[in-house]
PDB file of C-alpha atoms in Angstrom:
ATOM      1  CA  MET A   1       0.761  -5.814 -14.291  1.00  0.00           C
ATOM      2  CA  THR A   2       2.014  -2.837 -13.585  1.00  0.00           C
ATOM      3  CA  ALA A   3       0.218  -0.850 -11.085  1.00  0.00           C
ATOM      4  CA  VAL A   4      -1.719   2.275 -12.721  1.00  0.00           C
ATOM      5  CA  GLN A   5      -3.456   4.089  -9.400  1.00  0.00           C
ATOM      6  CA  ARG A   6      -2.096   5.059  -6.263  1.00  0.00           C
ATOM      7  CA  PHE A   7      -4.428   5.703  -2.994  1.00  0.00           C
ATOM      8  CA  LEU A   8      -2.441   8.084  -0.052  1.00  0.00           C
ATOM      9  CA  LEU A   9      -4.466   7.566   2.828  1.00  0.00           C
ATOM     10  CA  VAL A  10      -3.447   9.609   5.557  1.00  0.00           C
ATOM     11  CA  ARG A  11      -5.315  10.182   9.042  1.00  0.00           C
ATOM     12  CA  HIS A  12      -6.488  13.302  10.342  1.00  0.00           C
ATOM     13  CA  ALA A  13      -3.925  15.588  12.810  1.00  0.00           C
ATOM     14  CA  GLU A  14      -3.203  14.703  16.355  1.00  0.00           C
ATOM     15  CA  ALA A  15      -7.114  16.420  18.033  1.00  0.00           C
ATOM     16  CA  SER A  16      -8.312  17.341  21.172  1.00  0.00           C
ATOM     17  CA  LEU A  17     -10.191  14.043  21.150  1.00  0.00           C
ATOM     18  CA  ASN A  18      -6.836  12.272  20.998  1.00  0.00           C
ATOM     19  CA  VAL A  19      -5.634  13.567  24.215  1.00  0.00           C
ATOM     20  CA  LEU A  20      -7.911  12.222  26.292  1.00  0.00           C
ATOM     21  CA  ARG A  21      -7.171   9.661  29.875  1.00  0.00           C
ATOM     22  CA  ASP A  22      -8.614   7.174  30.406  1.00  0.00           C
ATOM     23  CA  ASP A  23     -10.491   8.368  32.739  1.00  0.00           C
ATOM     24  CA  ASP A  24     -11.989  10.974  31.211  1.00  0.00           C
ATOM     25  CA  VAL A  25     -15.623  10.782  30.546  1.00  0.00           C
ATOM     26  CA  LEU A  26     -17.252  11.561  27.588  1.00  0.00           C
ATOM     27  CA  PRO A  27     -20.677  13.087  27.275  1.00  0.00           C
ATOM     28  CA  GLY A  28     -21.434  11.421  23.951  1.00  0.00           C
ATOM     29  CA  PHE A  29     -19.194  11.382  20.195  1.00  0.00           C
ATOM     30  CA  ASP A  30     -17.714  14.668  19.517  1.00  0.00           C
ATOM     31  CA  PRO A  31     -17.705  15.315  15.787  1.00  0.00           C
ATOM     32  CA  HIS A  32     -16.413  18.506  16.205  1.00  0.00           C
ATOM     33  CA  ALA A  33     -13.346  18.146  17.952  1.00  0.00           C
ATOM     34  CA  GLY A  34     -10.394  20.442  16.186  1.00  0.00           C
ATOM     35  CA  LEU A  35      -7.286  19.561  15.767  1.00  0.00           C
ATOM     36  CA  THR A  36      -4.215  20.656  19.039  1.00  0.00           C
ATOM     37  CA  PRO A  37      -0.855  22.724  18.488  1.00  0.00           C
ATOM     38  CA  LEU A  38       0.720  19.468  18.333  1.00  0.00           C
ATOM     39  CA  GLY A  39      -1.757  18.264  15.340  1.00  0.00           C
ATOM     40  CA  GLU A  40      -0.989  21.560  13.742  1.00  0.00           C
ATOM     41  CA  ARG A  41       2.363  21.183  12.817  1.00  0.00           C
ATOM     42  CA  GLN A  42       1.627  17.213  11.956  1.00  0.00           C
ATOM     43  CA  ALA A  43       0.051  19.294   9.753  1.00  0.00           C
ATOM     44  CA  ARG A  44       1.582  21.297   8.215  1.00  0.00           C
ATOM     45  CA  ALA A  45       5.251  18.908   8.308  1.00  0.00           C
ATOM     46  CA  LEU A  46       3.120  16.275   5.984  1.00  0.00           C
ATOM     47  CA  ALA A  47       2.158  18.938   3.628  1.00  0.00           C
ATOM     48  CA  ASP A  48       5.986  20.166   3.593  1.00  0.00           C
ATOM     49  CA  HIS A  49       6.518  16.404   2.932  1.00  0.00           C
ATOM     50  CA  LEU A  50       4.197  15.613   0.444  1.00  0.00           C
ATOM     51  CA  PRO A  51       3.993  18.171  -2.577  1.00  0.00           C
ATOM     52  CA  ARG A  52       8.254  17.256  -3.025  1.00  0.00           C
ATOM     53  CA  ASP A  53       7.506  12.649  -2.466  1.00  0.00           C
ATOM     54  CA  PRO A  54       7.592  10.628  -5.485  1.00  0.00           C
ATOM     55  CA  ALA A  55       4.280   8.680  -4.481  1.00  0.00           C
ATOM     56  CA  VAL A  56       2.276  11.793  -5.367  1.00  0.00           C
ATOM     57  CA  ARG A  57       3.665  13.062  -8.577  1.00  0.00           C
ATOM     58  CA  PRO A  58       6.880  10.565  -9.579  1.00  0.00           C
ATOM     59  CA  PRO A  59       8.976  12.445 -12.242  1.00  0.00           C
ATOM     60  CA  GLY A  60       8.777  10.939 -15.659  1.00  0.00           C
ATOM     61  CA  PRO A  61      10.365  11.934 -19.203  1.00  0.00           C
ATOM     62  CA  GLY A  62       9.774  15.758 -20.289  1.00  0.00           C
ATOM     63  CA  PRO A  63       7.598  18.393 -19.498  1.00  0.00           C
ATOM     64  CA  ALA A  64       4.139  16.414 -19.968  1.00  0.00           C
ATOM     65  CA  PRO A  65       2.712  16.681 -16.409  1.00  0.00           C
ATOM     66  CA  GLY A  66       1.810  13.987 -13.654  1.00  0.00           C
ATOM     67  CA  PRO A  67      -0.747  11.924 -13.259  1.00  0.00           C
ATOM     68  CA  PRO A  68      -3.665  13.543 -11.657  1.00  0.00           C
ATOM     69  CA  VAL A  69      -4.447  14.220  -7.684  1.00  0.00           C
ATOM     70  CA  LEU A  70      -7.673  14.254  -6.226  1.00  0.00           C
ATOM     71  CA  LEU A  71      -7.567  15.288  -2.066  1.00  0.00           C
ATOM     72  CA  TYR A  72     -11.540  14.082  -1.020  1.00  0.00           C
ATOM     73  CA  SER A  73     -12.019  13.911   3.220  1.00  0.00           C
ATOM     74  CA  SER A  74     -14.303  13.704   5.418  1.00  0.00           C
ATOM     75  CA  PRO A  75     -16.065  16.499   6.419  1.00  0.00           C
ATOM     76  CA  GLN A  76     -15.520  16.700  10.273  1.00  0.00           C
ATOM     77  CA  ARG A  77     -13.849  19.376  11.786  1.00  0.00           C
ATOM     78  CA  ARG A  78     -10.018  17.110  12.220  1.00  0.00           C
ATOM     79  CA  ALA A  79     -10.042  15.746   8.736  1.00  0.00           C
ATOM     80  CA  ALA A  80     -11.420  18.968   6.217  1.00  0.00           C
ATOM     81  CA  ARG A  81      -8.923  20.784   8.443  1.00  0.00           C
ATOM     82  CA  THR A  82      -5.645  18.494   7.748  1.00  0.00           C
ATOM     83  CA  ALA A  83      -6.657  17.928   4.785  1.00  0.00           C
ATOM     84  CA  GLU A  84      -7.651  22.120   4.042  1.00  0.00           C
ATOM     85  CA  VAL A  85      -3.336  22.481   5.047  1.00  0.00           C
ATOM     86  CA  LEU A  86      -2.581  19.654   2.097  1.00  0.00           C
ATOM     87  CA  GLY A  87      -4.692  20.838  -0.671  1.00  0.00           C
ATOM     88  CA  ALA A  88      -3.147  24.349  -0.179  1.00  0.00           C
ATOM     89  CA  ALA A  89       0.382  22.743  -0.680  1.00  0.00           C
ATOM     90  CA  LEU A  90      -0.753  20.375  -3.288  1.00  0.00           C
ATOM     91  CA  GLY A  91      -2.458  22.662  -4.911  1.00  0.00           C
ATOM     92  CA  VAL A  92      -5.385  20.676  -5.511  1.00  0.00           C
ATOM     93  CA  PRO A  93      -9.284  21.337  -4.018  1.00  0.00           C
ATOM     94  CA  VAL A  94     -10.378  19.927  -0.919  1.00  0.00           C
ATOM     95  CA  VAL A  95     -14.255  17.964  -2.028  1.00  0.00           C
ATOM     96  CA  ALA A  96     -16.060  16.571   1.082  1.00  0.00           C
ATOM     97  CA  ASP A  97     -17.917  13.198   0.905  1.00  0.00           C
ATOM     98  CA  GLY A  98     -19.533  11.984   4.360  1.00  0.00           C
ATOM     99  CA  ARG A  99     -19.291   8.606   3.335  1.00  0.00           C
ATOM    100  CA  LEU A 100     -15.581   8.968   4.456  1.00  0.00           C
ATOM    101  CA  ALA A 101     -17.088  10.824   8.529  1.00  0.00           C
ATOM    102  CA  GLU A 102     -15.505   7.924  11.298  1.00  0.00           C
ATOM    103  CA  LEU A 103     -18.178   5.210  12.730  1.00  0.00           C
ATOM    104  CA  ARG A 104     -21.454   7.053  13.325  1.00  0.00           C
ATOM    105  CA  ALA A 105     -22.432   7.865  16.613  1.00  0.00           C
ATOM    106  CA  PRO A 106     -24.362   9.737  19.523  1.00  0.00           C
ATOM    107  CA  GLU A 107     -23.246  12.228  19.886  1.00  0.00           C
ATOM    108  CA  VAL A 108     -25.233  12.320  23.586  1.00  0.00           C
ATOM    109  CA  PHE A 109     -24.997   8.958  25.170  1.00  0.00           C
ATOM    110  CA  PRO A 110     -27.607   7.613  26.831  1.00  0.00           C
ATOM    111  CA  ARG A 111     -25.078   7.615  29.866  1.00  0.00           C
ATOM    112  CA  ALA A 112     -21.486   9.418  29.987  1.00  0.00           C
ATOM    113  CA  LEU A 113     -18.397   7.204  29.135  1.00  0.00           C
ATOM    114  CA  THR A 114     -15.438   6.744  30.346  1.00  0.00           C
ATOM    115  CA  VAL A 115     -12.662   7.467  27.441  1.00  0.00           C
ATOM    116  CA  ARG A 116     -12.068   3.310  28.628  1.00  0.00           C
ATOM    117  CA  GLU A 117     -15.010   2.314  27.973  1.00  0.00           C
ATOM    118  CA  TRP A 118     -16.109   4.000  25.037  1.00  0.00           C
ATOM    119  CA  ASP A 119     -12.873   2.301  23.888  1.00  0.00           C
ATOM    120  CA  ALA A 120     -14.519  -1.020  24.828  1.00  0.00           C
ATOM    121  CA  VAL A 121     -17.282   0.119  22.777  1.00  0.00           C
ATOM    122  CA  LEU A 122     -15.413  -0.533  19.535  1.00  0.00           C
ATOM    123  CA  GLU A 123     -13.510  -3.123  20.302  1.00  0.00           C
ATOM    124  CA  ASP A 124     -16.956  -5.080  20.610  1.00  0.00           C
ATOM    125  CA  ARG A 125     -17.920  -3.676  17.396  1.00  0.00           C
ATOM    126  CA  LEU A 126     -15.468  -5.411  15.583  1.00  0.00           C
ATOM    127  CA  ARG A 127     -15.436  -8.872  17.544  1.00  0.00           C
ATOM    128  CA  ARG A 128     -19.424  -9.233  15.825  1.00  0.00           C
ATOM    129  CA  PRO A 129     -19.487  -6.441  12.601  1.00  0.00           C
ATOM    130  CA  ALA A 130     -23.017  -6.373  11.967  1.00  0.00           C
ATOM    131  CA  ALA A 131     -24.459  -5.890  15.616  1.00  0.00           C
ATOM    132  CA  GLU A 132     -24.850  -1.737  15.663  1.00  0.00           C
ATOM    133  CA  VAL A 133     -23.768  -1.918  19.384  1.00  0.00           C
ATOM    134  CA  SER A 134     -24.636   0.632  21.979  1.00  0.00           C
ATOM    135  CA  GLY A 135     -25.924   2.935  18.710  1.00  0.00           C
ATOM    136  CA  VAL A 136     -22.256   3.028  17.071  1.00  0.00           C
ATOM    137  CA  GLU A 137     -21.929   2.284  13.944  1.00  0.00           C
ATOM    138  CA  SER A 138     -21.313  -1.492  13.013  1.00  0.00           C
ATOM    139  CA  TRP A 139     -18.142  -2.765  10.668  1.00  0.00           C
ATOM    140  CA  VAL A 140     -20.139  -3.697   8.324  1.00  0.00           C
ATOM    141  CA  ALA A 141     -22.163  -0.883   7.787  1.00  0.00           C
ATOM    142  CA  GLN A 142     -19.004   1.855   7.821  1.00  0.00           C
ATOM    143  CA  ARG A 143     -17.067  -0.843   5.107  1.00  0.00           C
ATOM    144  CA  ARG A 144     -20.185  -0.363   2.665  1.00  0.00           C
ATOM    145  CA  ARG A 145     -20.004   3.022   2.902  1.00  0.00           C
ATOM    146  CA  VAL A 146     -16.793   2.896   2.717  1.00  0.00           C
ATOM    147  CA  ARG A 147     -17.750   0.522  -0.542  1.00  0.00           C
ATOM    148  CA  GLU A 148     -20.015   2.834  -1.822  1.00  0.00           C
ATOM    149  CA  PHE A 149     -17.944   5.776  -2.003  1.00  0.00           C
ATOM    150  CA  LEU A 150     -14.756   3.813  -3.561  1.00  0.00           C
ATOM    151  CA  ASP A 151     -17.112   2.819  -6.321  1.00  0.00           C
ATOM    152  CA  ALA A 152     -18.269   5.996  -6.915  1.00  0.00           C
ATOM    153  CA  ARG A 153     -15.181   8.522  -7.067  1.00  0.00           C
ATOM    154  CA  CYS A 154     -12.631   5.835  -7.461  1.00  0.00           C
ATOM    155  CA  PRO A 155     -13.747   3.382 -10.387  1.00  0.00           C
ATOM    156  CA  VAL A 156     -10.944   1.098 -11.124  1.00  0.00           C
ATOM    157  CA  GLY A 157      -9.589   1.696 -14.921  1.00  0.00           C
ATOM    158  CA  GLY A 158      -6.132   2.673 -15.805  1.00  0.00           C
ATOM    159  CA  ASP A 159      -6.439   6.688 -15.606  1.00  0.00           C
ATOM    160  CA  GLY A 160      -3.589   6.894 -13.205  1.00  0.00           C
ATOM    161  CA  ALA A 161      -5.045   8.971 -10.981  1.00  0.00           C
ATOM    162  CA  ARG A 162      -3.529   9.438  -7.311  1.00  0.00           C
ATOM    163  CA  TRP A 163      -5.864   9.809  -4.788  1.00  0.00           C
ATOM    164  CA  VAL A 164      -5.399  10.800  -1.015  1.00  0.00           C
ATOM    165  CA  LEU A 165      -8.267  10.274   0.492  1.00  0.00           C
ATOM    166  CA  VAL A 166      -7.686  11.729   5.059  1.00  0.00           C
ATOM    167  CA  SER A 167     -10.144  10.335   6.920  1.00  0.00           C
ATOM    168  CA  HIS A 168     -10.411   8.434  10.008  1.00  0.00           C
ATOM    169  CA  SER A 169      -9.005   5.199  12.313  1.00  0.00           C
ATOM    170  CA  GLU A 170     -12.221   3.490  12.200  1.00  0.00           C
ATOM    171  CA  THR A 171     -13.266   4.657   8.450  1.00  0.00           C
ATOM    172  CA  LEU A 172      -9.877   3.594   7.003  1.00  0.00           C
ATOM    173  CA  GLN A 173      -9.686   0.248   8.697  1.00  0.00           C
ATOM    174  CA  ALA A 174     -12.539  -0.341   6.080  1.00  0.00           C
ATOM    175  CA  VAL A 175     -10.639   1.971   3.516  1.00  0.00           C
ATOM    176  CA  LEU A 176      -7.803  -0.688   3.784  1.00  0.00           C
ATOM    177  CA  PHE A 177      -9.492  -3.881   4.014  1.00  0.00           C
ATOM    178  CA  GLU A 178     -12.126  -3.350   0.971  1.00  0.00           C
ATOM    179  CA  LEU A 179      -9.671  -1.242  -1.281  1.00  0.00           C
ATOM    180  CA  LEU A 180      -7.225  -4.885  -0.358  1.00  0.00           C
ATOM    181  CA  GLY A 181      -9.409  -8.052  -0.351  1.00  0.00           C
ATOM    182  CA  LEU A 182      -9.797  -8.197   3.821  1.00  0.00           C
ATOM    183  CA  ASP A 183     -12.045 -10.502   5.292  1.00  0.00           C
ATOM    184  CA  ASP A 184     -14.105  -9.725   8.140  1.00  0.00           C
ATOM    185  CA  ALA A 185     -12.817 -12.532   9.645  1.00  0.00           C
ATOM    186  CA  LEU A 186      -9.790 -11.350  10.315  1.00  0.00           C
ATOM    187  CA  LEU A 187     -10.661  -8.512  11.963  1.00  0.00           C
ATOM    188  CA  HIS A 188      -9.901 -11.308  15.530  1.00  0.00           C
ATOM    189  CA  ARG A 189      -6.445 -11.255  15.189  1.00  0.00           C
ATOM    190  CA  THR A 190      -5.578  -8.638  12.649  1.00  0.00           C
ATOM    191  CA  ARG A 191      -6.002  -4.979  12.452  1.00  0.00           C
ATOM    192  CA  PHE A 192      -3.594  -2.032  10.861  1.00  0.00           C
ATOM    193  CA  LYS A 193      -2.411   0.089  13.613  1.00  0.00           C
ATOM    194  CA  ILE A 194      -2.989   4.584  11.853  1.00  0.00           C
ATOM    195  CA  SER A 195      -1.631   7.398  13.742  1.00  0.00           C
ATOM    196  CA  ASN A 196      -2.271  11.247  13.219  1.00  0.00           C
ATOM    197  CA  THR A 197      -1.100  11.598   9.580  1.00  0.00           C
ATOM    198  CA  GLY A 198       0.224   8.425   9.217  1.00  0.00           C
ATOM    199  CA  VAL A 199       0.374   8.278   5.222  1.00  0.00           C
ATOM    200  CA  PHE A 200      -0.696   4.658   3.979  1.00  0.00           C
ATOM    201  CA  ILE A 201       0.237   4.162  -0.177  1.00  0.00           C
ATOM    202  CA  VAL A 202      -2.356   0.897  -1.488  1.00  0.00           C
ATOM    203  CA  ASP A 203      -1.208   0.253  -5.573  1.00  0.00           C
ATOM    204  CA  ARG A 204      -3.866  -1.242  -7.414  1.00  0.00           C
ATOM    205  CA  THR A 205      -3.731  -1.937 -11.331  1.00  0.00           C
ATOM    206  CA  GLU A 206      -6.535  -2.094 -13.675  1.00  0.00           C
ATOM    207  CA  ASP A 207      -8.090  -5.375 -13.500  1.00  0.00           C
ATOM    208  CA  GLY A 208      -8.875  -4.180  -9.211  1.00  0.00           C
ATOM    209  CA  CYS A 209      -5.794  -6.082  -7.838  1.00  0.00           C
ATOM    210  CA  ALA A 210      -4.824  -3.813  -4.642  1.00  0.00           C
ATOM    211  CA  SER A 211      -1.061  -4.616  -2.750  1.00  0.00           C
ATOM    212  CA  LEU A 212      -0.190  -2.162   0.071  1.00  0.00           C
ATOM    213  CA  VAL A 213       3.423  -0.396  -0.353  1.00  0.00           C
ATOM    214  CA  VAL A 214       3.548   1.913   2.926  1.00  0.00           C
ATOM    215  CA  ALA A 215       2.632   1.277   6.131  1.00  0.00           C
ATOM    216  CA  ASN A 216       1.740   4.515   8.442  1.00  0.00           C
ATOM    217  CA  SER A 217       4.498   6.051   7.361  1.00  0.00           C
ATOM    218  CA  LYS A 218       5.057   8.801   9.189  1.00  0.00           C
ATOM    219  CA  THR A 219       8.435  10.256   8.409  1.00  0.00           C
ATOM    220  CA  HIS A 220       7.796  13.634   8.171  1.00  0.00           C
ATOM    221  CA  LEU A 221       6.678  14.159  12.048  1.00  0.00           C
ATOM    222  CA  ALA A 222      10.691  13.796  13.341  1.00  0.00           C
ATOM    223  CA  ARG A 223      10.106  17.385  14.064  1.00  0.00           C
ATOM    224  CA  THR A 224       7.350  18.032  15.821  1.00  0.00           C
ATOM    225  CA  ALA A 225       6.905  16.711  19.215  1.00  0.00           C
TER     226      ALA A 225
END
């Protein structure tokens, strides 16, 4: 069966929290972190690439327009800014949806954590998917809201839509697991590496069967270092 729907999943460009060192101290989870200068260049590089990419607007015979492109983003600053740049290049509006936000965590921790300790919290929550570890949203809850987003915004069908979803590493893990129908047990041994502005492409047929076409593509970043 021919793929009729396509998802382009994009992690936000490099943000200030992505350049912290292991021993740097976090007073809490910062949903407001902005892009670094490199992050701005990464977002522009992807914006220069996507409108010409046949994965977004495949060429077709005659003057008929290609499939619609719908752009949804996490409302958090680093993702919203990335999506703003992409939306301008694609000529489509950005629709913010809180269900694409990064995992929910306290903006002020009971005690400050180093980046290394925070990473350990993230690992622990994936080892115990149903548990709320240190006040952080559980994987099960995060995957549930992602499922609600997909059901509401990206219904299975034959309309041939191209969805561009701009989000965060942990949330995009959940999107990939949900689209591909992967079991939570795989978290113990299999996770997707998701780089800043890394692009994943997932195709879905009209019966809901999905396949991973591209994983963490970064070809657009060749000149941004």
